[in-house]
XYZ file of C-alpha atoms in Angstrom:
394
model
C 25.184 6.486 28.950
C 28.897 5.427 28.299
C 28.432 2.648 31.374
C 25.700 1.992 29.410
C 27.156 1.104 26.625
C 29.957 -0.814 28.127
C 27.976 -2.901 30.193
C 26.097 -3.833 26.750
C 28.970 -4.910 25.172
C 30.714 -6.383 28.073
C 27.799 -8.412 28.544
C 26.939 -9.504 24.629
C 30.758 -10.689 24.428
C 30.071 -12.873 27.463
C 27.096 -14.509 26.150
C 28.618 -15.209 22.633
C 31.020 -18.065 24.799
C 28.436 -21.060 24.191
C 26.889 -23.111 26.775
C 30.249 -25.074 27.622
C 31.462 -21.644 29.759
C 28.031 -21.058 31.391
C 28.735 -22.694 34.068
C 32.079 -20.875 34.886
C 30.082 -17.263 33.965
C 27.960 -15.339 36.441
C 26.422 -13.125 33.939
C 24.645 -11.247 36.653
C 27.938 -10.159 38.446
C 28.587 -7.973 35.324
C 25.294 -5.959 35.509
C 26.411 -2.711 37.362
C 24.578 -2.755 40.649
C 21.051 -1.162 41.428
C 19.834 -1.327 37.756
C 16.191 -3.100 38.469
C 15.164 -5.995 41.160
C 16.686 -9.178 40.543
C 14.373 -11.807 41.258
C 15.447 -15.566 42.471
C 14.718 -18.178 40.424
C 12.341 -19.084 43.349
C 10.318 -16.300 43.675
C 9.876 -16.682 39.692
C 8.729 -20.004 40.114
C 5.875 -18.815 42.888
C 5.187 -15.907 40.391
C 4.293 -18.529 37.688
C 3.140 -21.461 39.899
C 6.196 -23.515 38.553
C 5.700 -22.054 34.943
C 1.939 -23.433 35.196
C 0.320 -23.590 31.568
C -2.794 -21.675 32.359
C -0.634 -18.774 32.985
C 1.134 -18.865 29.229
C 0.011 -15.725 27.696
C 2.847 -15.804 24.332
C 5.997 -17.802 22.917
C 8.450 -16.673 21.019
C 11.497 -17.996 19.150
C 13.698 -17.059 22.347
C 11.395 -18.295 25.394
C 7.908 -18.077 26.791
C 6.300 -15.232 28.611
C 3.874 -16.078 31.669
C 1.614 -14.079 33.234
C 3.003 -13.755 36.962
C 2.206 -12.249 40.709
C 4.524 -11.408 42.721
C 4.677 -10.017 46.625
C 2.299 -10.178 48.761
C 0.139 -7.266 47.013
C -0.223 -10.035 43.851
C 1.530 -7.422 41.692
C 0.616 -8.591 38.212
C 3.328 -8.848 35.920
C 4.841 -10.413 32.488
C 7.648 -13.023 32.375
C 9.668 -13.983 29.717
C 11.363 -17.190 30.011
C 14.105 -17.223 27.588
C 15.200 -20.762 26.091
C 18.515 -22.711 27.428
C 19.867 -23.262 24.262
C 19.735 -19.626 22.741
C 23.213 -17.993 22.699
C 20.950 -14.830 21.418
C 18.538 -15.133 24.180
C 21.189 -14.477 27.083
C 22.278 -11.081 24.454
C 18.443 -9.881 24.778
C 18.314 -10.406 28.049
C 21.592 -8.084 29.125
C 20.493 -5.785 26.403
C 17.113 -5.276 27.637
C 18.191 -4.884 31.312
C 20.770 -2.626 31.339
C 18.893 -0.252 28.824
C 15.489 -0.400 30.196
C 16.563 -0.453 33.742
C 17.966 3.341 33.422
C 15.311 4.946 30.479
C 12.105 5.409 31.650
C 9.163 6.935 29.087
C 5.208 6.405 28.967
C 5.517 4.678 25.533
C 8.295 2.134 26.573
C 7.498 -0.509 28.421
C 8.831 -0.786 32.589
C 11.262 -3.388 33.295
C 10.618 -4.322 36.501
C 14.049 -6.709 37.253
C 15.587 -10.254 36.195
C 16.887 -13.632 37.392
C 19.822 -15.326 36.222
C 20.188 -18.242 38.064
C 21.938 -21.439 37.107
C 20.400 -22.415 33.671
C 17.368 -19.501 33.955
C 16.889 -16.511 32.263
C 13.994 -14.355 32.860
C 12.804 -10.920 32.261
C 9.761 -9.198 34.689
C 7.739 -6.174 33.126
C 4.626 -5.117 33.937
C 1.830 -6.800 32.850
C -0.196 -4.726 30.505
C -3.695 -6.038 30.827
C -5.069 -5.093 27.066
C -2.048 -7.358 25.046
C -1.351 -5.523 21.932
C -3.544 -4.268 19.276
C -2.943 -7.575 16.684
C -6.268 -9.159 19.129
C -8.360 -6.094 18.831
C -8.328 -5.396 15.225
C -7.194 -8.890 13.620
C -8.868 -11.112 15.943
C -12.063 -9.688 17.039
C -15.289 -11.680 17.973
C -18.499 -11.296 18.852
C -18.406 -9.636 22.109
C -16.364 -6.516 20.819
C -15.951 -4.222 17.716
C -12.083 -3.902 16.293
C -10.446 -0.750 18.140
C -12.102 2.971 16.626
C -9.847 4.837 14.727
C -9.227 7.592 17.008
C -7.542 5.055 19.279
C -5.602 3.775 16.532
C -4.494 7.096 16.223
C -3.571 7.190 19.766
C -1.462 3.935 19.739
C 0.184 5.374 16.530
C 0.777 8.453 18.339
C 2.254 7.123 21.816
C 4.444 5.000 19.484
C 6.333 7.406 17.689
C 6.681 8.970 21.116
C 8.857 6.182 22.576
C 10.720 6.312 19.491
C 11.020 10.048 19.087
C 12.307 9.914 22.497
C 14.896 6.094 21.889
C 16.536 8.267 18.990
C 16.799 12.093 20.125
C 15.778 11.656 23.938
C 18.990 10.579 25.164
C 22.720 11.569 25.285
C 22.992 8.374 22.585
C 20.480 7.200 19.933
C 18.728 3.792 20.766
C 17.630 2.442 17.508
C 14.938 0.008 18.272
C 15.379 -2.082 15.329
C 11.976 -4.332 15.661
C 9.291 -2.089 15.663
C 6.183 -4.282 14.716
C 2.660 -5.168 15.984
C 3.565 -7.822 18.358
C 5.988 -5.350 20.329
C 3.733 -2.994 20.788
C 1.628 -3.240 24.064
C -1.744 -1.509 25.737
C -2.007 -0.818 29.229
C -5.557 -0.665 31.247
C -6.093 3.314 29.781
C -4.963 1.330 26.508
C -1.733 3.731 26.800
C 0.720 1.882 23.964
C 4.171 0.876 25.122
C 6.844 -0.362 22.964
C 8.490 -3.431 23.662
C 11.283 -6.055 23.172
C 14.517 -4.285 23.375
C 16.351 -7.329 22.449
C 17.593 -6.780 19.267
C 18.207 -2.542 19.974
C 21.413 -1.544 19.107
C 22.649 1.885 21.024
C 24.526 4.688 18.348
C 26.684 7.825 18.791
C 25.493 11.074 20.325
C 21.537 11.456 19.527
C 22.783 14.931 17.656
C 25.133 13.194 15.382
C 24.083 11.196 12.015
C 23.406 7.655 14.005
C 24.482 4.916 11.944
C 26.012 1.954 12.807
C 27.433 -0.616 10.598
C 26.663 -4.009 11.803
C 29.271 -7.064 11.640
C 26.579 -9.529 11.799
C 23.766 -10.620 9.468
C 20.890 -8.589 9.007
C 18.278 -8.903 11.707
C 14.441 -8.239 11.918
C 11.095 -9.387 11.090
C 9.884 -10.364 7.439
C 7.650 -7.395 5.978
C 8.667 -4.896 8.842
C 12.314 -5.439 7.468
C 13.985 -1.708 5.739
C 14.967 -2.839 2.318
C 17.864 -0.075 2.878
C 18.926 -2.251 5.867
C 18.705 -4.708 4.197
C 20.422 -3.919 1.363
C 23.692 -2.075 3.003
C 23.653 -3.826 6.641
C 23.970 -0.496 7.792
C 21.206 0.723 10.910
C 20.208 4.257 11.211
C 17.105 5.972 12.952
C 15.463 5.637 9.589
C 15.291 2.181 10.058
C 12.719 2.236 12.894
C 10.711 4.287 10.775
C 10.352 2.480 8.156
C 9.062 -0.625 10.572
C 6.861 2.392 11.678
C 5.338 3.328 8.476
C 4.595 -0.208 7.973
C 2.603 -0.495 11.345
C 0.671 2.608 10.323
C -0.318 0.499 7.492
C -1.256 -2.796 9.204
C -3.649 -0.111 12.104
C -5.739 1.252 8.461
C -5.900 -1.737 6.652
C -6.666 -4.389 9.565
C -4.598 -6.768 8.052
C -0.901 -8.143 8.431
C 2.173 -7.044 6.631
C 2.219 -10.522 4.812
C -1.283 -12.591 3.689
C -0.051 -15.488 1.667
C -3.314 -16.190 1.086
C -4.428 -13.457 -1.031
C -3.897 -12.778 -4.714
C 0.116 -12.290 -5.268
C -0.414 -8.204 -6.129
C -1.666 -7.995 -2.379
C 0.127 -10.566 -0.230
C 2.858 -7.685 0.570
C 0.749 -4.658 2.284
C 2.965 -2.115 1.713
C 3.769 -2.858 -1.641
C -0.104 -3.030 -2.114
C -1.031 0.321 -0.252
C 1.437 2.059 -2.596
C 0.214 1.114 -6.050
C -3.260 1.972 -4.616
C -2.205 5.485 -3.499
C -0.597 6.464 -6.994
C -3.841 4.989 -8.654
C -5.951 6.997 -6.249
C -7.890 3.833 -5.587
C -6.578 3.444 -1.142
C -10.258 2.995 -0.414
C -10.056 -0.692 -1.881
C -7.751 -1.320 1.826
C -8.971 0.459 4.515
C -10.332 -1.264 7.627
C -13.949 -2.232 6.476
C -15.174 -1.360 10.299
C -13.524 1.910 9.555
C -15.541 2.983 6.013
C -17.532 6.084 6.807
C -15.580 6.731 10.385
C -12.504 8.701 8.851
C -12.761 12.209 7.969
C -10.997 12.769 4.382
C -8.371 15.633 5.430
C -7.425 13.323 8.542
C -7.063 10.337 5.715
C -4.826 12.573 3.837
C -2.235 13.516 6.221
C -2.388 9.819 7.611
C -2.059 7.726 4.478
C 1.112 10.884 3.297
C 3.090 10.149 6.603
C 2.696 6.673 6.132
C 3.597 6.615 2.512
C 7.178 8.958 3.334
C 7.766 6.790 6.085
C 7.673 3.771 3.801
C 10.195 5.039 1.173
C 12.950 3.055 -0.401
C 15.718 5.244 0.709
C 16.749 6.062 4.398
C 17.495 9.544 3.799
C 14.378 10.469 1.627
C 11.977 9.086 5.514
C 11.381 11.585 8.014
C 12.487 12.138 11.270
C 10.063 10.598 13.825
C 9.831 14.013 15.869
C 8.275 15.026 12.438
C 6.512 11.838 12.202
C 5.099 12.275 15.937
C 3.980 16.234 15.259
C 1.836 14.905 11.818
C -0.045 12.080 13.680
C -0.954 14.743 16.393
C -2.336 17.255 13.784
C -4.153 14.277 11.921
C -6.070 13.433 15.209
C -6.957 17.455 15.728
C -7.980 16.947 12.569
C -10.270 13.956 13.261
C -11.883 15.612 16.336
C -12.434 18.735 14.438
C -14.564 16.975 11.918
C -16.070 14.398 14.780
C -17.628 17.536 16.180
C -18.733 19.234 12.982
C -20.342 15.971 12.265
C -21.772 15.698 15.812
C -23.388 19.375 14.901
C -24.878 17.901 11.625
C -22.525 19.744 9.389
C -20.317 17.015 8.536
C -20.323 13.875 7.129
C -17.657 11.439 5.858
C -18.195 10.417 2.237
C -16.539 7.237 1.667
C -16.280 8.421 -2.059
C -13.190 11.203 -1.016
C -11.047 8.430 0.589
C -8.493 8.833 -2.124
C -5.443 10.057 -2.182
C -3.028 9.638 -4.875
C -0.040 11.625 -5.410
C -1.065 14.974 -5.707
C -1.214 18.194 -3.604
C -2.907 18.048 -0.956
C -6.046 20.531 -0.144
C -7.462 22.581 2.717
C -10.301 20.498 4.351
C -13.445 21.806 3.642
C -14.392 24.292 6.550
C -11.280 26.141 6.477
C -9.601 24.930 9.799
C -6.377 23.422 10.002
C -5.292 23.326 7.144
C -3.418 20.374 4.977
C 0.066 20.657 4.895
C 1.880 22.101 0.992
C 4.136 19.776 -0.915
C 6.754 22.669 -0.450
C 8.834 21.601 2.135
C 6.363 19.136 3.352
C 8.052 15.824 4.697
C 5.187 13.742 3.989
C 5.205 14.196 0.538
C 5.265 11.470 -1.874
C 6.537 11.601 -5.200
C 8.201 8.863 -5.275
C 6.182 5.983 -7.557
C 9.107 3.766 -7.307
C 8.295 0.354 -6.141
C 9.784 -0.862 -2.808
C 12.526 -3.203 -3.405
C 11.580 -6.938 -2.989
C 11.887 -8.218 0.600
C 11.739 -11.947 0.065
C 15.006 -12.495 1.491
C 14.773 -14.094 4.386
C 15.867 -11.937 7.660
C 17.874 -13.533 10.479
């Protein structure tokens, strides 16, 4: 990983020249050879049928992404097309390549190569066919219900295993630093994958304290943004889990982060779901497709991990290896009580929902039981109100 992390900032110092040196750079001479493919502008362009328009499948604020084919097989894939003009786009781009070409996890999504040629920049992944979950629970029409909870669950779950793995996986911490909806991505077995490396930042050894102090301005996306990162410019693990906590938020809710349209005490989700949590009143914002489909001690242990993830301080969030082992018992937990209820000696009254901040219980058949407050990281005491994230991030 240290040719790892000199290539990255080899690379990043290059593309912080301006467009006048460009021309006299070959970026892709400083990519160590045998990374990933690297594509010819050419074959991009037969990929994409010269960038057709019928292929666009997103658009950013650093490029385009097309839905491509390449090789004879008609390997489907994803292209990003990053803008000219963006200085920043050329740092993604090296980032993502010479991180993603040599890590390789379930829950991150493959690079498959690049092409850097003359004034193009492109990235090639593979193309996962079911987009990301923002279309099946925010956008849903008549043809298909929003996503179950269970496989909510599962996205949650394959999530905080790409970052479980990103921060103690590795000989160095990778600290993602834009976890959110949008960069999360479902595959054909709707397997989630976590994408959009471009703003990751590598730390010291993954069994050190990783922090890093960052020269720059702060850098992420409004409502995701840690209000600790915020506040200090300094980037730890805990960072990506608080943009975690807030995606396990947006997956119950079926909302986004940010609803300018709603009353001003709910426009900012997280700030919402905690009020409703100390007032014991969280049934007011679940998913209305998911009323009656979430057993209560599954709830619990869901809406608790969320809640720690989502504290003000760094140092008071858990780990995501903690993070990861919670979500797994809270879907036990579900299929436990899916096939109690499947017996007829279960139900799910909509009426125990709730869960403000107090001890937790054993679930009502004795099996599997609710984790204590003592020396429980999910537990919430904390009623303090998140800071205000107004500011605007960079």
């Amino acid at each position: 990983m240290e040719g790892i992390s000199q290539s990255i900032s080899k690379l990043l110092r290059l593309s912080g020249k301006g467009r006048s040196d460009e021309k006299k750079q070959n970026y892709s001479s400083d990519l160590p050879e045998g990374l990933c493919r690297r594509f010819s502008l050419g074959e991009i362009k037969k990929a994409t049928n010269d960038f057709a328009d019928d292929l666009l499948i997103g658009e950013g604020a650093v490029g385009k992404v097309y839905k491509g084919f390449i090789d004879d097989q008609g390997i489907s894939v994803a292209i990003k097309r990053l803008k000219y003009s963006s200085s920043e786009g050329v740092g993604e781009l090296t980032n993502e390549v010479v991180l993603l070409c040599q890590i390789r996890h379930p829950n991150l999504i493959p690079l498959i190569g690049y092409c850097i040629d003359k004034s193009e920049r492109c990235l090639v992944y593979g193309f996962m066919v079911n987009g990301n979950p923002r279309q099946h629970i925010f956008i849903c029409g008549t043809d298909h219900d929003p996503l179950p909870w269970k496989q909510r669950l599962a996205i949650c779950i394959g999530v905080a295993r790409g970052l479980h793995y990103l921060h103690t996986g590795l000989k160095h911490t990778i600290i993602h630093r834009d976890v959110k909806m949008d960069n999360i991505l479902l595959d054909e077995k709707w397997e989630a994958k976590l994408a959009d490396f471009g703003l990751s930042k590598m730390g010291p050894p993954s069994l050190s304290k990783a922090l890093i102090r960052l020269e720059s301005g702060v850098k992420g996306t409004l409502g995701y943004l840690d209000p600790d990162y915020a506040r200090r410019q300094e980037v730890t693990d805990k960072t990506d889990v608080y943009s975690f906590g807030v995606l396990l938020f947006e997956l119950l809710c079926g909302r986004s982060v940010l609803d300018v349209k709603l009353e001003k005490e709910r426009v900012d989700l997280v700030s919402w779901a905690r009020r409703c949590k100390r007032e014991g009143t969280l049934n007011e914002i679940i998913d209305p497709y998911l009323m009656g489909k979430i057993a209560p001690e599954c709830f619990k242990i869901y809406v608790d991990i969320a809640s720690s993830c989502v504290r003000d301080k760094g140092k008071d969030r858990p780990a995501m290896g903690e993070v990861e082992v919670g979500l797994e018992h809270s879907l036990q937990l579900q299929e436990r009580a899916d096939a109690a209820r499947e017996e007829g000696e279960y139900d799910y009254p909509i009426d125990e929902l709730t869960c403000n901040d107090s001890p937790m219980e054993m679930n009502r058949y004795g099996r599997g039981a609710s984790p204590s407050t003592v020396g429980n990281p999910f537990w919430d005491s904390d009623s303090t109100e998140l800071s205000d994230l107004s500011q605007t991030a960079n």
